[in-house]
Amino acid sequence: MLSAKENALKLFHHEIPDYIPKYGEGIINNVPVGGFYERPAGGKGGLDWFGVEWVFEEGDPAPMPSQNYILEDICEWEDVIRFPDLDAFDWEAAAKTDRIPEFDRENHLLSQIIHQGCLERLNSTMGMEEGLCALITDPDECKDFFEAVADHKCRLLDKLHEYYKPDIVCYHDDWGSQKSLLIPPETWRELLLPATQRIAQHAKKLGIFFELHSDGMIKDIVPEIVEEIQPDAIQLMRINNIPELKKITGRKVVYDVFVDIQSIDAQENAGTLTEEILRDQINREFTEQAFGGAYLPNLYMIHLKWRNVVFDEFEKMRMKIYQG
């Protein structure tokens, strides 16, 4: 049988793996980031290296930007935003903080998360409402800002390639709401697509698999993402119809899909969730989405009360689903 790392590589080379890979076995996420500061260190509150303040409440899945925004007018971004000097940063110390020197490369792929993509960086510096309005009122300034962010991300990738040596980068930029894209597709094409293409191409030039993360409903642009950005993987929510998207994209991209925690939480809050119902739901999710390959289930964010049930159901079927 293939090792967990070999099996994961088979997936990222767009072949059907021998069994369904999983995080923590063949692929290890470096998160929360502790060594460098696209968000504050350790996944908690504080300042990032742009000077943006973040707050964290115990029980929250991640810190969020405070409302002490550093930019009021997108037309002033060149005077206000100070990009970090990555050459002056102590990358050896950062790698040690993130335990990179002792990472087991023989048995695992290192997946390095990069938070704060172009739209996220705009929203964290101005606030989401003002940031989204700026896309309408000052599209040229926004596009220039996104290109500057892309320049920064490419420099960051160079440093990570030198000091962290990731096999995969998971680039975060949330483009969706619960029901639809946050912005019209044509705005995404004009303002965000070019910068994101450049970041993805730079990662690939360095020999790094590029994974794009976006929360929300982004199904309307997934085929374009696959064709135009050409990511190796897309990390997205279950609210997108994964089986239907796979009919369009085939095995061109790996679908890294979060378990449908929204459905689980809703049933839990309504008092209707039982172990039997949960096992049936999880089994259907895995079976439907794994069909044809190109699938990596994401078991993070599961409520502690139900985690063992979800993991147990996954283990029951992951070794046999591609065996005939």
Short mmCIF file of C-alpha atoms in Angstrom, two decimals:
data_model
loop_
_atom_site.label_atom_id
_atom_site.label_comp_id
_atom_site.label_asym_id
_atom_site.label_seq_id
_atom_site.Cartn_x
_atom_site.Cartn_y
_atom_site.Cartn_z
CA MET A 1 0.00 0.00 0.00
CA LEU A 2 1.20 3.53 -0.74
CA SER A 3 2.44 5.59 2.17
CA ALA A 4 0.25 8.50 3.28
CA LYS A 5 2.60 11.01 1.64
CA GLU A 6 2.79 9.05 -1.62
CA ASN A 7 -0.99 8.76 -1.64
CA ALA A 8 -1.40 12.52 -1.08
CA LEU A 9 1.05 13.26 -3.89
CA LYS A 10 -1.00 11.05 -6.17
CA LEU A 11 -4.01 13.21 -5.36
CA PHE A 12 -2.15 16.47 -6.07
CA HIS A 13 -0.88 15.03 -9.33
CA HIS A 14 -4.56 14.69 -10.29
CA GLU A 15 -4.68 10.91 -10.17
CA ILE A 16 -7.17 8.82 -8.20
CA PRO A 17 -5.46 7.97 -4.91
CA ASP A 18 -5.46 4.48 -3.48
CA TYR A 19 -7.50 5.75 -0.53
CA ILE A 20 -8.88 9.11 0.61
CA PRO A 21 -6.08 11.24 2.08
CA LYS A 22 -6.55 13.25 5.24
CA TYR A 23 -4.87 16.11 7.03
CA GLY A 24 -2.52 14.98 9.78
CA GLU A 25 -1.54 11.88 7.81
CA GLY A 26 0.63 12.64 4.80
CA ILE A 27 -0.35 16.34 4.79
CA ILE A 28 0.31 18.65 7.73
CA ASN A 29 -1.06 22.20 7.98
CA ASN A 30 1.17 24.87 9.49
CA VAL A 31 -1.57 26.80 11.29
CA PRO A 32 -2.04 28.96 13.23
CA VAL A 33 0.92 30.89 11.91
CA GLY A 34 3.30 31.82 14.71
CA GLY A 35 6.45 32.89 12.93
CA PHE A 36 5.32 35.57 10.51
CA TYR A 37 2.54 38.07 10.75
CA GLU A 38 0.01 38.21 7.97
CA ARG A 39 -2.22 37.83 11.03
CA PRO A 40 -1.04 38.19 14.65
CA ALA A 41 1.20 35.49 16.05
CA GLY A 42 -0.31 32.32 17.43
CA GLY A 43 -3.78 32.78 15.98
CA LYS A 44 -4.70 35.26 18.73
CA GLY A 45 -5.34 39.01 18.97
CA GLY A 46 -2.76 41.76 18.44
CA LEU A 47 -1.18 43.56 15.51
CA ASP A 48 -0.19 42.05 12.19
CA TRP A 49 2.86 43.37 10.36
CA PHE A 50 0.74 45.91 8.45
CA GLY A 51 -0.32 47.50 11.73
CA VAL A 52 -3.88 46.12 11.57
CA GLU A 53 -5.37 45.33 14.98
CA TRP A 54 -7.04 41.94 15.45
CA VAL A 55 -9.27 40.73 18.29
CA PHE A 56 -9.85 37.18 19.49
CA GLU A 57 -12.55 35.85 21.79
CA GLU A 58 -12.15 32.45 23.39
CA GLY A 59 -14.28 29.95 21.53
CA ASP A 60 -13.99 31.75 18.19
CA PRO A 61 -12.37 29.76 15.37
CA ALA A 62 -10.00 32.61 14.44
CA PRO A 63 -9.17 36.25 15.23
CA MET A 64 -10.99 39.02 13.38
CA PRO A 65 -9.87 42.56 12.44
CA SER A 66 -10.99 45.14 14.97
CA GLN A 67 -12.89 48.23 13.87
CA ASN A 68 -9.82 50.43 14.38
CA TYR A 69 -9.18 50.51 10.65
CA ILE A 70 -5.98 52.10 9.36
CA LEU A 71 -7.29 53.25 5.96
CA GLU A 72 -10.30 55.52 5.40
CA ASP A 73 -9.97 56.30 1.70
CA ILE A 74 -8.66 53.81 -0.87
CA CYS A 75 -7.24 56.75 -2.84
CA GLU A 76 -4.78 57.28 0.03
CA TRP A 77 -3.51 53.70 0.23
CA GLU A 78 -0.03 54.51 -1.10
CA ASP A 79 0.46 57.09 1.66
CA VAL A 80 -1.00 54.96 4.46
CA ILE A 81 -0.19 51.30 3.83
CA ARG A 82 3.31 50.22 4.76
CA PHE A 83 4.30 46.84 3.40
CA PRO A 84 6.70 44.90 5.63
CA ASP A 85 10.37 44.74 4.69
CA LEU A 86 10.71 41.00 4.22
CA ASP A 87 14.47 41.23 3.73
CA ALA A 88 14.84 42.72 7.21
CA PHE A 89 12.69 40.04 8.85
CA ASP A 90 14.34 37.22 10.82
CA TRP A 91 13.14 34.26 8.78
CA GLU A 92 15.34 31.70 10.51
CA ALA A 93 13.72 32.59 13.83
CA ALA A 94 10.28 32.50 12.22
CA ALA A 95 10.91 29.01 10.87
CA LYS A 96 12.04 27.84 14.30
CA THR A 97 8.90 29.30 15.90
CA ASP A 98 6.83 27.31 13.43
CA ARG A 99 8.87 24.16 14.12
CA ILE A 100 9.97 23.88 10.50
CA PRO A 101 13.45 22.44 11.20
CA GLU A 102 11.94 19.34 12.83
CA PHE A 103 9.17 18.84 10.29
CA ASP A 104 8.99 15.22 9.12
CA ARG A 105 9.37 15.68 5.35
CA GLU A 106 9.93 12.00 4.75
CA ASN A 107 6.38 11.15 5.75
CA HIS A 108 4.38 14.34 5.23
CA LEU A 109 3.76 17.21 2.83
CA LEU A 110 3.99 20.64 4.45
CA SER A 111 0.96 22.80 3.66
CA GLN A 112 1.64 26.42 4.59
CA ILE A 113 -1.33 28.72 5.06
CA ILE A 114 -1.02 32.30 3.82
CA HIS A 115 -3.79 34.49 5.21
CA GLN A 116 -5.01 37.86 3.98
CA GLY A 117 -5.28 37.63 0.22
CA CYS A 118 -6.02 40.72 -1.85
CA LEU A 119 -9.68 41.26 -0.95
CA GLU A 120 -9.17 40.18 2.66
CA ARG A 121 -6.30 42.68 3.03
CA LEU A 122 -8.48 45.46 1.62
CA ASN A 123 -11.30 44.60 4.01
CA SER A 124 -9.04 44.29 7.06
CA THR A 125 -7.50 47.73 6.45
CA MET A 126 -10.76 49.58 5.62
CA GLY A 127 -13.57 47.40 6.91
CA MET A 128 -15.67 45.19 4.69
CA GLU A 129 -18.41 47.74 4.00
CA GLU A 130 -15.99 50.48 2.96
CA GLY A 131 -13.77 48.02 1.11
CA LEU A 132 -16.61 46.63 -0.99
CA CYS A 133 -17.86 50.16 -1.70
CA ALA A 134 -14.36 51.13 -2.86
CA LEU A 135 -14.53 48.42 -5.53
CA ILE A 136 -17.44 50.34 -7.04
CA THR A 137 -16.35 53.94 -6.48
CA ASP A 138 -12.61 53.61 -7.13
CA PRO A 139 -11.92 50.42 -9.11
CA ASP A 140 -8.60 51.64 -10.54
CA GLU A 141 -7.21 52.42 -7.08
CA CYS A 142 -8.40 49.04 -5.84
CA LYS A 143 -6.73 47.27 -8.75
CA ASP A 144 -3.45 49.09 -8.07
CA PHE A 145 -3.72 48.11 -4.40
CA PHE A 146 -4.35 44.47 -5.30
CA GLU A 147 -1.33 44.45 -7.60
CA ALA A 148 0.80 45.82 -4.75
CA VAL A 149 -0.55 43.10 -2.44
CA ALA A 150 0.31 40.53 -5.13
CA ASP A 151 3.86 41.90 -5.28
CA HIS A 152 4.08 41.41 -1.51
CA LYS A 153 2.68 37.87 -1.69
CA CYS A 154 5.20 36.91 -4.38
CA ARG A 155 8.05 38.22 -2.23
CA LEU A 156 6.56 36.31 0.72
CA LEU A 157 6.47 33.14 -1.35
CA ASP A 158 10.14 33.59 -2.17
CA LYS A 159 10.99 33.78 1.54
CA LEU A 160 8.79 30.84 2.44
CA HIS A 161 10.35 28.81 -0.36
CA GLU A 162 13.81 29.56 1.03
CA TYR A 163 13.16 29.10 4.75
CA TYR A 164 10.00 26.96 5.09
CA LYS A 165 10.19 24.89 1.89
CA PRO A 166 6.43 24.15 1.75
CA ASP A 167 5.07 21.55 -0.63
CA ILE A 168 1.71 23.34 -0.72
CA VAL A 169 0.62 26.90 -0.02
CA CYS A 170 -3.00 27.49 0.93
CA TYR A 171 -3.73 31.09 -0.05
CA HIS A 172 -6.74 32.59 1.73
CA ASP A 173 -9.01 35.15 0.10
CA ASP A 174 -12.71 34.96 0.96
CA TRP A 175 -14.90 35.87 -2.02
CA GLY A 176 -18.29 34.48 -1.04
CA SER A 177 -21.19 35.09 1.31
CA GLN A 178 -23.64 32.46 2.52
CA LYS A 179 -25.71 32.77 -0.66
CA SER A 180 -23.54 34.24 -3.41
CA LEU A 181 -20.33 36.02 -4.34
CA LEU A 182 -19.56 39.14 -2.34
CA ILE A 183 -18.97 41.00 -5.59
CA PRO A 184 -20.28 40.65 -9.16
CA PRO A 185 -18.33 38.13 -11.28
CA GLU A 186 -17.28 40.87 -13.70
CA THR A 187 -15.75 42.87 -10.82
CA TRP A 188 -13.90 39.76 -9.68
CA ARG A 189 -12.59 39.20 -13.22
CA GLU A 190 -11.42 42.77 -13.65
CA LEU A 191 -9.94 43.51 -10.24
CA LEU A 192 -9.06 40.29 -8.40
CA LEU A 193 -8.38 37.67 -11.05
CA PRO A 194 -5.16 39.21 -12.51
CA ALA A 195 -3.46 39.60 -9.13
CA THR A 196 -4.50 36.12 -8.00
CA GLN A 197 -3.27 34.59 -11.26
CA ARG A 198 0.13 36.16 -10.69
CA ILE A 199 0.40 34.82 -7.14
CA ALA A 200 -0.59 31.32 -8.25
CA GLN A 201 1.85 31.36 -11.16
CA HIS A 202 4.66 32.47 -8.86
CA ALA A 203 3.99 29.60 -6.45
CA LYS A 204 4.02 27.12 -9.31
CA LYS A 205 7.25 28.64 -10.68
CA LEU A 206 8.81 27.86 -7.30
CA GLY A 207 7.60 24.25 -7.53
CA ILE A 208 4.91 24.67 -4.87
CA PHE A 209 1.39 23.30 -5.20
CA PHE A 210 -1.08 26.23 -5.06
CA GLU A 211 -4.32 25.84 -3.13
CA LEU A 212 -6.92 28.60 -3.15
CA HIS A 213 -9.14 28.98 -0.08
CA SER A 214 -12.41 30.89 -0.17
CA ASP A 215 -15.29 30.74 2.25
CA GLY A 216 -18.83 31.23 1.04
CA MET A 217 -20.77 30.43 -2.10
CA ILE A 218 -18.35 30.78 -5.02
CA LYS A 219 -19.67 28.05 -7.34
CA ASP A 220 -20.46 30.53 -10.14
CA ILE A 221 -16.76 31.27 -10.71
CA VAL A 222 -15.19 27.91 -9.82
CA PRO A 223 -14.91 26.80 -13.49
CA GLU A 224 -13.14 30.10 -14.28
CA ILE A 225 -10.90 29.71 -11.26
CA VAL A 226 -9.86 26.29 -12.50
CA GLU A 227 -9.21 27.46 -16.06
CA GLU A 228 -7.75 30.92 -15.45
CA ILE A 229 -5.89 30.59 -12.13
CA GLN A 230 -5.17 26.87 -12.50
CA PRO A 231 -4.87 26.06 -8.79
CA ASP A 232 -3.88 22.56 -7.81
CA ALA A 233 -6.63 22.58 -5.18
CA ILE A 234 -9.57 24.67 -3.99
CA GLN A 235 -10.53 24.74 -0.32
CA LEU A 236 -14.21 25.61 -0.01
CA MET A 237 -17.41 25.05 1.90
CA ARG A 238 -19.95 22.27 1.43
CA ILE A 239 -22.65 24.82 0.47
CA ASN A 240 -21.11 24.72 -3.00
CA ASN A 241 -22.41 21.73 -4.97
CA ILE A 242 -19.20 19.71 -5.16
CA PRO A 243 -20.48 16.75 -7.25
CA GLU A 244 -21.88 19.16 -9.86
CA LEU A 245 -18.65 21.18 -9.98
CA LYS A 246 -16.63 17.98 -10.39
CA LYS A 247 -18.72 17.11 -13.44
CA ILE A 248 -17.40 20.34 -15.02
CA THR A 249 -13.78 20.31 -13.85
CA GLY A 250 -13.07 16.59 -13.57
CA ARG A 251 -9.73 15.95 -11.88
CA LYS A 252 -8.16 19.24 -12.98
CA VAL A 253 -8.38 20.48 -9.38
CA VAL A 254 -8.58 18.87 -5.94
CA TYR A 255 -11.66 19.82 -3.92
CA ASP A 256 -10.63 20.31 -0.30
CA VAL A 257 -14.07 20.47 1.30
CA PHE A 258 -15.06 21.29 4.86
CA VAL A 259 -17.54 18.91 6.45
CA ASP A 260 -21.01 20.49 6.47
CA ILE A 261 -20.69 21.89 9.98
CA GLN A 262 -23.50 24.38 9.34
CA SER A 263 -25.99 21.55 8.89
CA ILE A 264 -24.59 19.71 11.90
CA ASP A 265 -24.79 22.81 14.11
CA ALA A 266 -28.33 23.60 12.92
CA GLN A 267 -29.55 20.10 13.78
CA GLU A 268 -27.70 20.25 17.09
CA ASN A 269 -29.33 23.57 17.98
CA ALA A 270 -32.75 22.22 16.99
CA GLY A 271 -32.25 19.16 19.17
CA THR A 272 -32.73 16.74 16.27
CA LEU A 273 -29.17 15.51 15.77
CA THR A 274 -28.43 11.94 16.78
CA GLU A 275 -25.36 9.80 16.25
CA GLU A 276 -27.22 7.70 13.68
CA ILE A 277 -28.28 10.78 11.70
CA LEU A 278 -24.77 12.22 11.84
CA ARG A 279 -23.14 8.99 10.68
CA ASP A 280 -25.56 8.75 7.76
CA GLN A 281 -24.93 12.38 6.77
CA ILE A 282 -21.15 12.08 6.99
CA ASN A 283 -21.13 8.84 5.02
CA ARG A 284 -23.21 10.42 2.25
CA GLU A 285 -20.99 13.51 2.15
CA PHE A 286 -17.80 11.51 1.81
CA THR A 287 -19.24 9.06 -0.71
CA GLU A 288 -20.83 11.66 -3.00
CA GLN A 289 -17.85 14.01 -2.98
CA ALA A 290 -15.13 11.38 -3.26
CA PHE A 291 -16.60 9.87 -6.43
CA GLY A 292 -14.09 10.12 -9.29
CA GLY A 293 -11.21 11.28 -7.09
CA ALA A 294 -10.00 14.89 -6.71
CA TYR A 295 -11.32 15.05 -3.14
CA LEU A 296 -9.74 15.89 0.21
CA PRO A 297 -12.15 16.05 3.17
CA ASN A 298 -11.47 18.76 5.72
CA LEU A 299 -12.40 17.61 9.22
CA TYR A 300 -11.38 20.79 11.02
CA MET A 301 -14.01 22.85 12.84
CA ILE A 302 -16.06 19.83 13.94
CA HIS A 303 -17.61 20.41 17.36
CA LEU A 304 -15.69 18.46 20.01
CA LYS A 305 -18.86 16.62 21.04
CA TRP A 306 -19.20 15.00 17.60
CA ARG A 307 -15.57 14.82 16.49
CA ASN A 308 -15.00 11.17 17.38
CA VAL A 309 -18.15 10.13 15.50
CA VAL A 310 -17.12 12.00 12.35
CA PHE A 311 -13.57 10.68 12.49
CA ASP A 312 -14.78 7.13 13.11
CA GLU A 313 -17.18 7.20 10.16
CA PHE A 314 -14.46 8.63 7.94
CA GLU A 315 -11.98 5.93 8.92
CA LYS A 316 -14.56 3.22 8.19
CA MET A 317 -14.90 4.17 4.55
CA ARG A 318 -11.74 6.04 3.46
CA MET A 319 -9.69 2.88 2.74
CA LYS A 320 -12.36 1.13 0.70
CA ILE A 321 -14.07 3.78 -1.42
CA TYR A 322 -11.61 3.52 -4.34
CA GLN A 323 -11.15 -0.23 -4.05
CA GLY A 324 -13.71 -1.25 -6.62
#
